[in-house]
Protein backbone atom coordinates (compact mmCIF):
# COMPACT_ATOMS: atom_id res chain seq x y z
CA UNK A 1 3.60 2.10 19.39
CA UNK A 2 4.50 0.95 15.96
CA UNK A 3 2.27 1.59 12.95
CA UNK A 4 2.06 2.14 8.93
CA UNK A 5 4.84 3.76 7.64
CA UNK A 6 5.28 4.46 3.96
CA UNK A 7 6.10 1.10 1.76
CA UNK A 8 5.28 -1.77 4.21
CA UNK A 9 7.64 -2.14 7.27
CA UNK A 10 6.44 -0.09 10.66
CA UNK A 11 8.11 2.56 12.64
CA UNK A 12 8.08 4.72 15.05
CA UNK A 13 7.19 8.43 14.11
CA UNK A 14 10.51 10.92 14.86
CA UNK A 15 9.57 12.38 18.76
CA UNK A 16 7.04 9.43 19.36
CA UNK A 17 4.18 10.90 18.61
CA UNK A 18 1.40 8.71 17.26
CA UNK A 19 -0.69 8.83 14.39
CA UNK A 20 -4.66 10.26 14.55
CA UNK A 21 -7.08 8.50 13.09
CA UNK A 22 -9.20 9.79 10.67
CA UNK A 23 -11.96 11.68 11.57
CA UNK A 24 -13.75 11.65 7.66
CA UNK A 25 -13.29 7.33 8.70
CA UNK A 26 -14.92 7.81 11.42
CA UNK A 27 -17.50 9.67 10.64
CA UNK A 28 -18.53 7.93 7.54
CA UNK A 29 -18.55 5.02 9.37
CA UNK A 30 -21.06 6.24 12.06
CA UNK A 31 -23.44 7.57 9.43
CA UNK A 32 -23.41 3.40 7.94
CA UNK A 33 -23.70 2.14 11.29
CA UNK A 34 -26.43 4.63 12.07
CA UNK A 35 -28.62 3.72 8.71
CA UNK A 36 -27.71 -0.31 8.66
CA UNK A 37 -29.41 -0.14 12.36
CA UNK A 38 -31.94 2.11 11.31
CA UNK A 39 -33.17 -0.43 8.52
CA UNK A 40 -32.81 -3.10 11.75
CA UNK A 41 -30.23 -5.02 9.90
CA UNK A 42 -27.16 -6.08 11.99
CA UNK A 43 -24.05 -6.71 10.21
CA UNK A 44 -23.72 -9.98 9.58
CA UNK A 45 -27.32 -9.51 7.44
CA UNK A 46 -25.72 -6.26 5.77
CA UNK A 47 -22.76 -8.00 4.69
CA UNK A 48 -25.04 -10.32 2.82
CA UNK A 49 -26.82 -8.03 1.51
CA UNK A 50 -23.63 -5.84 -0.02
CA UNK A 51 -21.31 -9.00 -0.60
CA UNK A 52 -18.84 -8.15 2.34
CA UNK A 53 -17.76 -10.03 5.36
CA UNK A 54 -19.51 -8.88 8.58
CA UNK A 55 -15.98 -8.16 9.48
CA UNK A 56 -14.96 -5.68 6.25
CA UNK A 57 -18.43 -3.64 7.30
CA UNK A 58 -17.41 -3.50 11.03
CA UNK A 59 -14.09 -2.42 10.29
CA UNK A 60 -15.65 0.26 8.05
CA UNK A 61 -18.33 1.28 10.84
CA UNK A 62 -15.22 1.59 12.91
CA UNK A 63 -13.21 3.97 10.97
CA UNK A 64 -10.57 1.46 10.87
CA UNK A 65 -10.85 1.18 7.08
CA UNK A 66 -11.13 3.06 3.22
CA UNK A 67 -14.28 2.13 1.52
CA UNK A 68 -13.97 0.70 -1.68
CA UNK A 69 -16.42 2.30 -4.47
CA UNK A 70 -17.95 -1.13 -4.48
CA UNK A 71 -18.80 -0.82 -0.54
CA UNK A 72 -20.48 2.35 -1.16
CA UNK A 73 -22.47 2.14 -4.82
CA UNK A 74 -23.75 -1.61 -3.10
CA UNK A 75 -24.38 -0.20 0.34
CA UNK A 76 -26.32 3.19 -0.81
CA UNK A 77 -29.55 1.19 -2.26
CA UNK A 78 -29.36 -1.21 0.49
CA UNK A 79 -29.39 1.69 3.64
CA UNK A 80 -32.07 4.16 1.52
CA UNK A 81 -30.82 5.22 -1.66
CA UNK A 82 -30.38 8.86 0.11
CA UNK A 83 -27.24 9.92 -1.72
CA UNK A 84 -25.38 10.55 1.11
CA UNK A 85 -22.33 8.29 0.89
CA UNK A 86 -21.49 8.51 -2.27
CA UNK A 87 -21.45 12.49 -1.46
CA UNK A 88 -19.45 11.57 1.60
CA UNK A 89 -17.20 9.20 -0.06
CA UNK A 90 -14.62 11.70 -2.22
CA UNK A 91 -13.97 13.63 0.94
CA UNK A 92 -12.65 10.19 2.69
CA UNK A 93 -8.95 10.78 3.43
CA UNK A 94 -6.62 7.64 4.21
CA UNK A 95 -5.32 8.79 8.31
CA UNK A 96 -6.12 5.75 10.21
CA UNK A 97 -3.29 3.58 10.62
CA UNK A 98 -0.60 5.67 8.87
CA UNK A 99 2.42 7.47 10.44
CA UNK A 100 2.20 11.10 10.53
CA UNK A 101 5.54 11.72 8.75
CA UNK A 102 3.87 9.55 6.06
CA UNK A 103 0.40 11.45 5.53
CA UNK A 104 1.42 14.09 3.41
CA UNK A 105 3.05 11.45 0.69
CA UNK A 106 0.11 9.23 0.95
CA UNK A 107 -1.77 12.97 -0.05
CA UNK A 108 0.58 13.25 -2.94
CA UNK A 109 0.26 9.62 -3.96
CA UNK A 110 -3.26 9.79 -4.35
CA UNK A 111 -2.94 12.01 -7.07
CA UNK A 112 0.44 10.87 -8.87
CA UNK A 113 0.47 10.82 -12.38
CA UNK A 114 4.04 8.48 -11.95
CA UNK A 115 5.02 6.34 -8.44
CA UNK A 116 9.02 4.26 -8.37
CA UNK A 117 9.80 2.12 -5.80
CA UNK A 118 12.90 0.78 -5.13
CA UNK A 119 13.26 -1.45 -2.03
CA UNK A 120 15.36 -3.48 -0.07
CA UNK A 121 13.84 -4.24 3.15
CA UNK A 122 10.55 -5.72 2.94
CA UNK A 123 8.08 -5.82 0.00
CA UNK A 124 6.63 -2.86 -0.94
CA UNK A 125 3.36 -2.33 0.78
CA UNK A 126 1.19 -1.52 -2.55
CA UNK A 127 2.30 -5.17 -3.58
CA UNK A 128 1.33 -6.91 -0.05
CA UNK A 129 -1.43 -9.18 0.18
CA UNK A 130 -2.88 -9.14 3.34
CA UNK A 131 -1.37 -12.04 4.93
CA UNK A 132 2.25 -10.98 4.77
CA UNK A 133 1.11 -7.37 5.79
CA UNK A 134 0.30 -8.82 8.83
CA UNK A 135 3.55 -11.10 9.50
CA UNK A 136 5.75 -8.12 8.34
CA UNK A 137 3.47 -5.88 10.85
CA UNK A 138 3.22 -8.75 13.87
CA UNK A 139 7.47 -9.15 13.50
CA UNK A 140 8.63 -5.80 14.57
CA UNK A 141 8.87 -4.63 17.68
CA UNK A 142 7.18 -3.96 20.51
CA UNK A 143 4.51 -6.50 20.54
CA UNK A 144 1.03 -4.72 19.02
CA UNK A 145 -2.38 -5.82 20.28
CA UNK A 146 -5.17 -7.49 17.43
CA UNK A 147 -6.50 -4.16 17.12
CA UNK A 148 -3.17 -2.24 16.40
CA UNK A 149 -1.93 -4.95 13.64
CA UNK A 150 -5.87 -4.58 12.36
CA UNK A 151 -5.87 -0.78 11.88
CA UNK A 152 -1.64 -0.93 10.02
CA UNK A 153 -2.79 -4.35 7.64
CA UNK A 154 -5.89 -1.91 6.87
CA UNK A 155 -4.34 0.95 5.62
CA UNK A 156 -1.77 -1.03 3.92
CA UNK A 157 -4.19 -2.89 2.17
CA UNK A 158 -6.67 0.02 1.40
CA UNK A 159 -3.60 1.96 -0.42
CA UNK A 160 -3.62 -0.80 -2.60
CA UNK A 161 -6.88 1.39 -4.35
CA UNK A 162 -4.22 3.32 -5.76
CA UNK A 163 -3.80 0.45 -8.75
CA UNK A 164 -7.78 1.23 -9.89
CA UNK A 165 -7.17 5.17 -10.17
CA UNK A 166 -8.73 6.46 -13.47
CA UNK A 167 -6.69 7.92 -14.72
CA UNK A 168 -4.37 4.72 -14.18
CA UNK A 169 -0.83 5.76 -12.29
CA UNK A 170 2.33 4.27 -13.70
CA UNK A 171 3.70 2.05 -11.53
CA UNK A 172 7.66 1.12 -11.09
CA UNK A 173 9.19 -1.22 -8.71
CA UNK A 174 12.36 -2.53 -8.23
CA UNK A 175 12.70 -5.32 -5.55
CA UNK A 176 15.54 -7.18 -4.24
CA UNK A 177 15.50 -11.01 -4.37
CA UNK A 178 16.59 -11.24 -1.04
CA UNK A 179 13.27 -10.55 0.04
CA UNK A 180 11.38 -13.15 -1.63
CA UNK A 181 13.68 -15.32 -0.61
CA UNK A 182 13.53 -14.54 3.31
CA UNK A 183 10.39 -16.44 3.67
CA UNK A 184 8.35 -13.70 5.58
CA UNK A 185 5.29 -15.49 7.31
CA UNK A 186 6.26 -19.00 6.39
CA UNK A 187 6.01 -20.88 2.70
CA UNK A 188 2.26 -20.83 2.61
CA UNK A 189 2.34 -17.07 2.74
CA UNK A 190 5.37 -16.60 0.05
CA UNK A 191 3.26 -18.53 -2.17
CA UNK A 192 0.51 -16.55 -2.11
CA UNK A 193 2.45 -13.41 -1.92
CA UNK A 194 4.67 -14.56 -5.39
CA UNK A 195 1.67 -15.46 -6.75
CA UNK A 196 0.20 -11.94 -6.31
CA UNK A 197 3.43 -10.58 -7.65
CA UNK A 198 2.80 -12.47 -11.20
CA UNK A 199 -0.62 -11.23 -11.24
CA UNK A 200 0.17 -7.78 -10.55
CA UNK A 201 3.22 -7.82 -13.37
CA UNK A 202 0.93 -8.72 -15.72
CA UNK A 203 -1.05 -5.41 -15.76
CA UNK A 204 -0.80 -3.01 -18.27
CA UNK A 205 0.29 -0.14 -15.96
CA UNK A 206 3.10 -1.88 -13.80
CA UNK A 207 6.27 -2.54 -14.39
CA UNK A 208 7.86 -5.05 -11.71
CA UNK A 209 11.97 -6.07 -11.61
CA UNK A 210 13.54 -7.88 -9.45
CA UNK A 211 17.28 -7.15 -8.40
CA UNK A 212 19.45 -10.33 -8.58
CA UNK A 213 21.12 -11.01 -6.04
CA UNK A 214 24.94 -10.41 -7.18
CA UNK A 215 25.07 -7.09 -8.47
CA UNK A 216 28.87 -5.61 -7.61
CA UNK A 217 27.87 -2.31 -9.19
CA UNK A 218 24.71 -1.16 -7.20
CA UNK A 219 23.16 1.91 -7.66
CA UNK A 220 20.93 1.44 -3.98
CA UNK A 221 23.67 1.41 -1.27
CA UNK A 222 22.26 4.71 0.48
CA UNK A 223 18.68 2.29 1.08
CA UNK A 224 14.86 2.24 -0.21
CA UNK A 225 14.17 5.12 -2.76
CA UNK A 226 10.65 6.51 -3.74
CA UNK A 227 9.86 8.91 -6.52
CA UNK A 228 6.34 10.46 -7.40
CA UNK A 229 5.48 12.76 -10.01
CA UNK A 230 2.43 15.08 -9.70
CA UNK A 231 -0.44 16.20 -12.07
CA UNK A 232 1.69 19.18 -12.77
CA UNK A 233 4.77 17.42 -13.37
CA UNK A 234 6.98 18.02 -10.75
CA UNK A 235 8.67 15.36 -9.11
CA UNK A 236 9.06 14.68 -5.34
CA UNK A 237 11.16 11.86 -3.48
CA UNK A 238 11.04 10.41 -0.21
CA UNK A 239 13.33 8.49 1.91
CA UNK A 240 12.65 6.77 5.05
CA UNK A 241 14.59 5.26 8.01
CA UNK A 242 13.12 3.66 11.30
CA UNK A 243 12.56 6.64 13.26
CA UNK A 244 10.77 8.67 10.65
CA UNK A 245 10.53 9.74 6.77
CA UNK A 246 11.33 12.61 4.84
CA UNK A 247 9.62 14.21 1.73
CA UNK A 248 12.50 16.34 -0.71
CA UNK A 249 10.85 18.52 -3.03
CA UNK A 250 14.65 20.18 -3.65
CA UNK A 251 14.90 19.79 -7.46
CA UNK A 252 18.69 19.26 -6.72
CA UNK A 253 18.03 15.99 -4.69
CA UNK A 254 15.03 14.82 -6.48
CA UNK A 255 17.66 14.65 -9.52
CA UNK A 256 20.03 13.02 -8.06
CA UNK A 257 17.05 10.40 -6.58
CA UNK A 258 16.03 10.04 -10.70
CA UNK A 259 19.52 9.01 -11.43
CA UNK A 260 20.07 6.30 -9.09
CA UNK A 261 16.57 5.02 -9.85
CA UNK A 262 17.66 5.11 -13.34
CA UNK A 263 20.60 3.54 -13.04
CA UNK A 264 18.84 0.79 -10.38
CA UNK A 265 16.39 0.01 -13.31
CA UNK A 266 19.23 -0.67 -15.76
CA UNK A 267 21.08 -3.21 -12.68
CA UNK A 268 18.13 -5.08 -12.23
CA UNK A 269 16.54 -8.52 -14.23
CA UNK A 270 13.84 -7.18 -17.35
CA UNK A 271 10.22 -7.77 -16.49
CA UNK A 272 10.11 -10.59 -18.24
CA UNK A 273 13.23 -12.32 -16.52
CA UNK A 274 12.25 -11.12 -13.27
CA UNK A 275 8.79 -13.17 -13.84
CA UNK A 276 10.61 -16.46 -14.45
CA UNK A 277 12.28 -15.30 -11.64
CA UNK A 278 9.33 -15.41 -10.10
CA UNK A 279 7.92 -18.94 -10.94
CA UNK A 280 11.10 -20.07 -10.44
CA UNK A 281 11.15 -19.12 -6.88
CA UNK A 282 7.12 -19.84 -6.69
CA UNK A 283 7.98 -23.51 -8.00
CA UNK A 284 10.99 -24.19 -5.36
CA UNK A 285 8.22 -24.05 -2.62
C-alpha cells in the first residue's frame, strides 16, 4: 500500500508497515455523526446548514479528514451549542493518511516557527491543490482503490492549515521548473495548479523560487531537502527517499542541510522572476 509521505509524492513506509489512522479523527467524527443524527438531520441537510459539501462532512464523520476551525465554530450551534467540539478540536492530531516515518515531522511542523522546502520531484504537497494531489497520488504504483487516494489527497490537503497558523510560519520553497513543466494531471490541472502557485507567492509569509532549469553549479544533487525550526529555535532536517524518511536532529548535519539550502536559494530565479516565470508558463497553456 502506498500512502502520504512527507512533501507530496507516496511511498512505502521502510519494513511495509502501514500507517494507523487516527483515533482523535475518528472519534471526533463519531461524536458529529452521533449529534447531526440526533438533531435528525442527514448530511446532505447538515452540509447546508454549515456551508460544506455532504461529502467534506462525511469524510469528517469518517475520520478520513482535519476539521477546519470553520467546520467546527459553524457546526457547534447547528448540533446544540454543547461546547464539545471546539473542546475536542485542539486535541485533533493529523494520523490518517500519513506514513508513519512521516508523523513525527508533521508533529514538529505543526508548531514550526520556520519550514524550507527544496524539491525536485513533485510539487511540494503544502502547495498542491487538490486535483494534482490526486494525479500525483493515482500515478504511483500499485494501483490504490477510491478510498485509499481519498484518505492520502485528505491529509495532503488538510496540512495545507499550516498557512493560517497564528502565529503565521515562514514559509520557503524552492522548486524546480522541471516540474511545472511535466504536465502532472494534464493542462487543465497545471493551470489551476500555477495559478495557485501565484496566489500563494503573493502572501506576506511565503517566499516561492523557482530553479531554472540550467543551473551547472547546483547546490541539490544529493535530492529534496527540508528544514524546520522549532519554538525554541533549534533546527531539524529531514530527508526522504521511496522506502522511507529520516528526521536529523544532529546539529552537524542540520548545518550542513542550512548551507546547501542557502546556497540553493542564491541558484535559484528571485520571487519576483520566478512569478513571471510563472505566468509565463501559465500563459503557454
Amino acid at each position: 500500500m502506498a500512502y502520504e509521505s512527507t512533501d507530496g509524492g507516496t511511498g512505502a513506509a521502510a519494513g511495509g508497515a502501514e500507517p494507523g489512522a487516527s483515533d482523535s479523527l475518528r472519534t471526533f467524527g463519531a461524536v458529529v455523526q452521533a449529534l447531526r443524527e440526533h438533531t435528525g438531520l442527514n448530511r446532505e441537510e447538515f452540509g447546508a446548514l454549515i456551508g460544506y459539501s455532504k461529502h467534506t462532512v462525511a469524510s469528517v464523520e469518517q475520520g478520513r479528514r482535519m476539521p477546519d476551525r470553520d467546520f467546527v465554530e459553524r457546526a457547534e450551534p447547528v448540533l446544540g451549542g454543547t461546547g464539545a467540539l471546539r473542546k475536542a478540536a485542539p486535541h485533533l492530531s493529523r494520523q490518517a493518511g500519513l506514513a508513519s516515518w512521516f508523523r513525527h515531522w508533521a508533529r514538529l511542523e505543526a508548531h514550526a516557527v520556520t519550514l524550507w522546502t527544496y524539491e525536485c520531484r513533485v510539487v511540494p504537497g503544502l502547495l498542491q491543490t487538490e486535483r494534482y494531489a490526486r494525479a500525483v497520488t493515482e500515478s504511483v504504483p500499485p494501483v490504490k482503490d477510491e478510498e485509499q487516494v481519498a484518505k492520502q489527497v485528505a491529509a495532503r490537503l488538510d496540512r495545507q492549515q499550516l498557512f493560517e497558523r497564528r502565529p503565521p510560519i515562514a514559509f520557503s520553497f524552492i522548486i524546480e521548473q522541471a516540474l511545472l513543466e511535466r504536465g502532472t494531471g494534464g493542462p487543465e490541472v497545471m493551470r489551476e495548479l500555477l495559478d495557485s502557485l501565484l496566489e500563494r507567492s503573493l502572501r506576506f509569509n511565503v517566499e516561492l523560487q523557482i530553479m531554472p532549469r540550467y543551473q551547472p553549479d547546483h547546490a541539490g544533487f544529493d535530492g529534496p531537502l527540508r528544514l524546520l525550526e522549532a519554538q525554541d529555535n533549534k533546527w531539524f532536517g529531514y530527508a526522504e527517499g521511496q522506502r522511507g524518511g529520516m528526521l536529523i536532529a544532529d546539529p552537524k548535519e542540520v548545518s550542513i542541510m542550512l548551507q546547501r539550502y542557502a546556497k540553493l536559494r542564491s541558484q535559484a530565479l528571485t520571487s519576483e522572476d520566478s512569478r513571471s516565470l510563472l505566468k509565463q508558463l501559465r500563459g503557454a497553456l
